[in-house]
Amino acid sequence: PTPIPALAGLVVTALACGDRHSAAVTNVGAVYTWGCGTDGQCGHGDLRDVPRPRLVEALAHVHVVTIHCGHNFTLAMTDKGHVYAWGNNAYGQLGNDGVGKSPLPVRVNTPPGAVVSHVTCAHFHCVLITKSDAQLAAEKSSVSAASSLREIVAENHGDTLRAYDQEDVAAVSDRLDAILEDYAQRTTRC
């Protein structure tokens, strides 16, 4: 392991690595990316490689709390539950109804009023978990949200999976595993 000089003096709170690029989030919500940029996955507005960590200026107006990298795309979630994505979009993994590359962060389309609580991505797909209105109300009133509505949105071939209790959460998890297994079997090479 070797320290990264370009990140010296910054408090890094999250790191992620794609196949050929990396990303870091600092304690003030700033995003730095570096590595291969041929699909725009570094988010600097071009398709060039980035040899050392560089600030993603297009996200300077938001406070990013977590970052995830897929094969050749990147997702960032803000403290407000908004998600931004950039890079390759050949399979719709940017969640913005677009096709093709986006070398700058674009807001992921979520249902109106949705607040994303978790994000993850794999090679060519992403999963967003949102809080329901019931969970948000429970949090605001300090009431236990344990039995409130849970909604899991899986953006993978247009599937939307919803879970209303612990049994449904398990069923949705099983269905998501099946979708991902099917995807893995059908995908041999990018």
mmCIF file of C-alpha atoms in Angstrom:
data_model
loop_
_atom_site.group_PDB
_atom_site.id
_atom_site.type_symbol
_atom_site.label_atom_id
_atom_site.label_comp_id
_atom_site.label_asym_id
_atom_site.label_seq_id
_atom_site.Cartn_x
_atom_site.Cartn_y
_atom_site.Cartn_z
ATOM 1 C CA PRO A 1 0.000 0.000 0.000
ATOM 2 C CA THR A 2 1.137 3.482 -0.861
ATOM 3 C CA PRO A 3 -0.416 6.777 0.287
ATOM 4 C CA ILE A 4 -2.016 8.801 -2.492
ATOM 5 C CA PRO A 5 -0.321 12.228 -2.429
ATOM 6 C CA ALA A 6 -3.257 14.005 -4.124
ATOM 7 C CA LEU A 7 -5.506 12.997 -1.191
ATOM 8 C CA ALA A 8 -3.013 14.024 1.525
ATOM 9 C CA GLY A 9 -4.627 16.289 4.091
ATOM 10 C CA LEU A 10 -8.175 15.286 3.118
ATOM 11 C CA VAL A 11 -10.418 13.224 5.388
ATOM 12 C CA VAL A 12 -11.633 10.431 3.123
ATOM 13 C CA THR A 13 -14.848 8.826 4.377
ATOM 14 C CA ALA A 14 -15.694 6.525 1.457
ATOM 15 C CA LEU A 15 -13.777 4.773 -1.316
ATOM 16 C CA ALA A 16 -14.868 2.730 -4.317
ATOM 17 C CA CYS A 17 -13.142 0.979 -7.187
ATOM 18 C CA GLY A 18 -14.435 0.029 -10.605
ATOM 19 C CA ASP A 19 -12.575 -2.149 -13.053
ATOM 20 C CA ARG A 20 -10.193 0.634 -14.092
ATOM 21 C CA HIS A 21 -11.149 3.697 -12.067
ATOM 22 C CA SER A 22 -11.470 4.731 -8.426
ATOM 23 C CA ALA A 23 -13.415 7.307 -6.428
ATOM 24 C CA ALA A 24 -13.214 8.874 -2.980
ATOM 25 C CA VAL A 25 -15.589 10.996 -0.893
ATOM 26 C CA THR A 26 -14.344 13.402 1.758
ATOM 27 C CA ASN A 27 -15.905 14.456 5.049
ATOM 28 C CA VAL A 28 -17.174 17.649 3.387
ATOM 29 C CA GLY A 29 -18.973 15.720 0.646
ATOM 30 C CA ALA A 30 -16.464 16.329 -2.143
ATOM 31 C CA VAL A 31 -15.867 13.599 -4.739
ATOM 32 C CA TYR A 32 -12.486 12.804 -6.269
ATOM 33 C CA THR A 33 -12.007 10.323 -9.118
ATOM 34 C CA TRP A 34 -9.053 8.924 -11.041
ATOM 35 C CA GLY A 35 -8.140 6.171 -13.473
ATOM 36 C CA CYS A 36 -9.517 5.189 -16.858
ATOM 37 C CA GLY A 37 -11.929 7.769 -18.225
ATOM 38 C CA THR A 38 -12.717 6.379 -21.680
ATOM 39 C CA ASP A 39 -16.430 6.033 -20.872
ATOM 40 C CA GLY A 40 -16.715 9.219 -18.813
ATOM 41 C CA GLN A 41 -16.647 7.250 -15.548
ATOM 42 C CA CYS A 42 -14.419 9.841 -13.876
ATOM 43 C CA GLY A 43 -17.092 12.553 -14.304
ATOM 44 C CA HIS A 44 -14.924 15.433 -15.483
ATOM 45 C CA GLY A 45 -16.830 16.176 -18.700
ATOM 46 C CA ASP A 46 -14.477 14.360 -21.040
ATOM 47 C CA LEU A 47 -13.377 10.835 -21.961
ATOM 48 C CA ARG A 48 -9.750 11.156 -20.889
ATOM 49 C CA ASP A 49 -7.854 9.147 -18.316
ATOM 50 C CA VAL A 50 -7.175 10.875 -15.001
ATOM 51 C CA PRO A 51 -3.733 9.930 -13.616
ATOM 52 C CA ARG A 52 -4.296 11.275 -10.071
ATOM 53 C CA PRO A 53 -7.346 12.092 -7.922
ATOM 54 C CA ARG A 54 -9.218 15.095 -9.270
ATOM 55 C CA LEU A 55 -12.237 16.908 -7.822
ATOM 56 C CA VAL A 56 -15.525 16.247 -9.640
ATOM 57 C CA GLU A 57 -16.514 19.891 -9.926
ATOM 58 C CA ALA A 58 -20.003 19.138 -11.278
ATOM 59 C CA LEU A 59 -20.947 17.828 -7.796
ATOM 60 C CA ALA A 60 -19.654 20.861 -5.869
ATOM 61 C CA HIS A 61 -23.257 21.980 -5.190
ATOM 62 C CA VAL A 62 -24.196 18.778 -3.288
ATOM 63 C CA HIS A 63 -22.895 16.915 -0.231
ATOM 64 C CA VAL A 64 -22.050 13.371 -1.308
ATOM 65 C CA VAL A 65 -21.994 10.738 1.440
ATOM 66 C CA THR A 66 -21.322 7.524 -0.448
ATOM 67 C CA ILE A 67 -19.858 6.471 -3.775
ATOM 68 C CA HIS A 68 -19.982 3.260 -5.808
ATOM 69 C CA CYS A 69 -18.216 2.209 -8.986
ATOM 70 C CA GLY A 70 -19.385 -0.286 -11.561
ATOM 71 C CA HIS A 71 -17.336 -1.592 -14.450
ATOM 72 C CA ASN A 72 -17.202 1.749 -16.274
ATOM 73 C CA PHE A 73 -19.661 4.009 -14.458
ATOM 74 C CA THR A 74 -19.980 5.694 -11.062
ATOM 75 C CA LEU A 75 -22.854 6.472 -8.660
ATOM 76 C CA ALA A 76 -22.857 8.989 -5.808
ATOM 77 C CA MET A 77 -25.551 9.404 -3.151
ATOM 78 C CA THR A 78 -26.064 12.743 -1.386
ATOM 79 C CA ASP A 79 -27.078 13.482 2.173
ATOM 80 C CA LYS A 80 -30.552 14.346 0.799
ATOM 81 C CA GLY A 81 -31.018 10.869 -0.715
ATOM 82 C CA HIS A 82 -30.443 11.972 -4.304
ATOM 83 C CA VAL A 83 -28.317 9.841 -6.590
ATOM 84 C CA TYR A 84 -26.063 11.029 -9.399
ATOM 85 C CA ALA A 85 -24.520 8.755 -12.026
ATOM 86 C CA TRP A 86 -21.994 9.120 -14.836
ATOM 87 C CA GLY A 87 -20.026 7.030 -17.289
ATOM 88 C CA ASN A 88 -21.219 4.259 -19.577
ATOM 89 C CA ASN A 89 -24.978 3.791 -19.908
ATOM 90 C CA ALA A 90 -25.148 0.942 -22.442
ATOM 91 C CA TYR A 91 -27.495 -1.053 -20.190
ATOM 92 C CA GLY A 92 -29.365 1.854 -18.603
ATOM 93 C CA GLN A 93 -27.242 1.671 -15.471
ATOM 94 C CA LEU A 94 -27.261 5.459 -15.070
ATOM 95 C CA GLY A 95 -31.001 5.394 -14.410
ATOM 96 C CA ASN A 96 -31.734 8.536 -16.400
ATOM 97 C CA ASP A 97 -33.643 7.103 -19.376
ATOM 98 C CA GLY A 98 -30.660 7.878 -21.538
ATOM 99 C CA VAL A 99 -28.452 5.732 -23.655
ATOM 100 C CA GLY A 100 -24.782 6.185 -24.282
ATOM 101 C CA LYS A 101 -22.094 7.749 -22.183
ATOM 102 C CA SER A 102 -22.451 10.655 -19.784
ATOM 103 C CA PRO A 103 -19.083 12.204 -18.915
ATOM 104 C CA LEU A 104 -20.729 14.444 -16.306
ATOM 105 C CA PRO A 105 -22.900 13.444 -13.331
ATOM 106 C CA VAL A 106 -26.629 13.266 -14.094
ATOM 107 C CA ARG A 107 -29.415 12.874 -11.550
ATOM 108 C CA VAL A 108 -30.889 9.369 -11.432
ATOM 109 C CA ASN A 109 -34.633 9.330 -12.086
ATOM 110 C CA THR A 110 -36.437 8.051 -8.998
ATOM 111 C CA PRO A 111 -40.165 8.054 -8.237
ATOM 112 C CA PRO A 112 -41.485 11.470 -7.137
ATOM 113 C CA GLY A 113 -40.717 12.053 -3.464
ATOM 114 C CA ALA A 114 -38.452 9.024 -3.192
ATOM 115 C CA VAL A 115 -35.568 9.273 -0.758
ATOM 116 C CA VAL A 116 -32.815 6.788 -1.475
ATOM 117 C CA SER A 117 -31.296 5.215 1.622
ATOM 118 C CA HIS A 118 -28.843 2.749 0.056
ATOM 119 C CA VAL A 119 -27.060 2.372 -3.274
ATOM 120 C CA THR A 120 -24.932 -0.400 -4.642
ATOM 121 C CA CYS A 121 -23.751 -1.454 -8.043
ATOM 122 C CA ALA A 122 -22.032 -4.326 -9.706
ATOM 123 C CA HIS A 123 -20.434 -4.786 -13.091
ATOM 124 C CA PHE A 124 -23.287 -3.436 -15.276
ATOM 125 C CA HIS A 125 -26.235 -2.719 -12.963
ATOM 126 C CA CYS A 126 -27.291 -0.798 -9.850
ATOM 127 C CA VAL A 127 -29.732 -1.255 -6.995
ATOM 128 C CA LEU A 128 -31.300 1.636 -5.086
ATOM 129 C CA ILE A 129 -33.238 1.122 -1.858
ATOM 130 C CA THR A 130 -35.689 3.872 -1.008
ATOM 131 C CA LYS A 131 -37.437 4.857 2.187
ATOM 132 C CA SER A 132 -41.225 4.823 2.110
ATOM 133 C CA ASP A 133 -43.491 7.655 3.209
ATOM 134 C CA ALA A 134 -44.288 5.600 6.317
ATOM 135 C CA GLN A 135 -40.599 5.260 7.189
ATOM 136 C CA LEU A 136 -39.991 8.963 6.658
ATOM 137 C CA ALA A 137 -42.993 9.862 8.842
ATOM 138 C CA ALA A 138 -41.857 7.422 11.528
ATOM 139 C CA GLU A 139 -38.375 8.914 11.529
ATOM 140 C CA LYS A 140 -39.735 12.436 11.773
ATOM 141 C CA SER A 141 -42.005 11.563 14.694
ATOM 142 C CA SER A 142 -39.394 9.367 16.426
ATOM 143 C CA VAL A 143 -41.763 6.383 16.192
ATOM 144 C CA SER A 144 -40.286 2.987 15.417
ATOM 145 C CA ALA A 145 -40.159 2.387 11.696
ATOM 146 C CA ALA A 146 -39.624 -1.346 12.122
ATOM 147 C CA SER A 147 -43.075 -2.319 10.863
ATOM 148 C CA SER A 148 -43.438 0.414 8.264
ATOM 149 C CA LEU A 149 -43.557 -0.047 4.533
ATOM 150 C CA ARG A 150 -40.275 -0.872 2.862
ATOM 151 C CA GLU A 151 -39.714 -0.401 -0.812
ATOM 152 C CA ILE A 152 -36.850 -1.885 -2.726
ATOM 153 C CA VAL A 153 -36.380 -0.618 -6.231
ATOM 154 C CA ALA A 154 -34.179 -2.749 -8.416
ATOM 155 C CA GLU A 155 -33.281 -1.033 -11.652
ATOM 156 C CA ASN A 156 -32.381 -4.097 -13.655
ATOM 157 C CA HIS A 157 -34.331 -4.834 -16.811
ATOM 158 C CA GLY A 158 -37.155 -2.596 -15.571
ATOM 159 C CA ASP A 159 -38.087 -4.719 -12.548
ATOM 160 C CA THR A 160 -39.567 -2.895 -9.565
ATOM 161 C CA LEU A 161 -39.795 -5.010 -6.445
ATOM 162 C CA ARG A 162 -41.759 -3.907 -3.384
ATOM 163 C CA ALA A 163 -41.649 -5.313 0.129
ATOM 164 C CA TYR A 164 -44.231 -4.557 2.834
ATOM 165 C CA ASP A 165 -43.008 -6.700 5.731
ATOM 166 C CA GLN A 166 -40.105 -8.940 6.717
ATOM 167 C CA GLU A 167 -41.437 -11.900 4.693
ATOM 168 C CA ASP A 168 -41.770 -9.686 1.621
ATOM 169 C CA VAL A 169 -38.246 -8.382 2.147
ATOM 170 C CA ALA A 170 -36.958 -11.957 2.084
ATOM 171 C CA ALA A 171 -39.002 -12.735 -1.050
ATOM 172 C CA VAL A 172 -37.753 -9.592 -2.783
ATOM 173 C CA SER A 173 -34.197 -10.462 -1.826
ATOM 174 C CA ASP A 174 -34.636 -13.950 -3.311
ATOM 175 C CA ARG A 175 -36.129 -12.455 -6.512
ATOM 176 C CA LEU A 176 -33.274 -9.965 -6.776
ATOM 177 C CA ASP A 177 -30.758 -12.808 -6.381
ATOM 178 C CA ALA A 178 -32.531 -14.671 -9.207
ATOM 179 C CA ILE A 179 -32.448 -11.583 -11.460
ATOM 180 C CA LEU A 180 -28.752 -11.100 -10.819
ATOM 181 C CA GLU A 181 -27.998 -14.799 -11.400
ATOM 182 C CA ASP A 182 -29.950 -14.713 -14.680
ATOM 183 C CA TYR A 183 -28.043 -11.603 -15.705
ATOM 184 C CA ALA A 184 -24.694 -13.191 -14.846
ATOM 185 C CA GLN A 185 -25.532 -16.285 -16.920
ATOM 186 C CA ARG A 186 -26.565 -14.212 -19.961
ATOM 187 C CA THR A 187 -23.587 -11.868 -19.796
ATOM 188 C CA THR A 188 -20.365 -13.365 -21.002
ATOM 189 C CA ARG A 189 -18.419 -10.337 -22.061
ATOM 190 C CA CYS A 190 -18.869 -6.604 -22.394
#
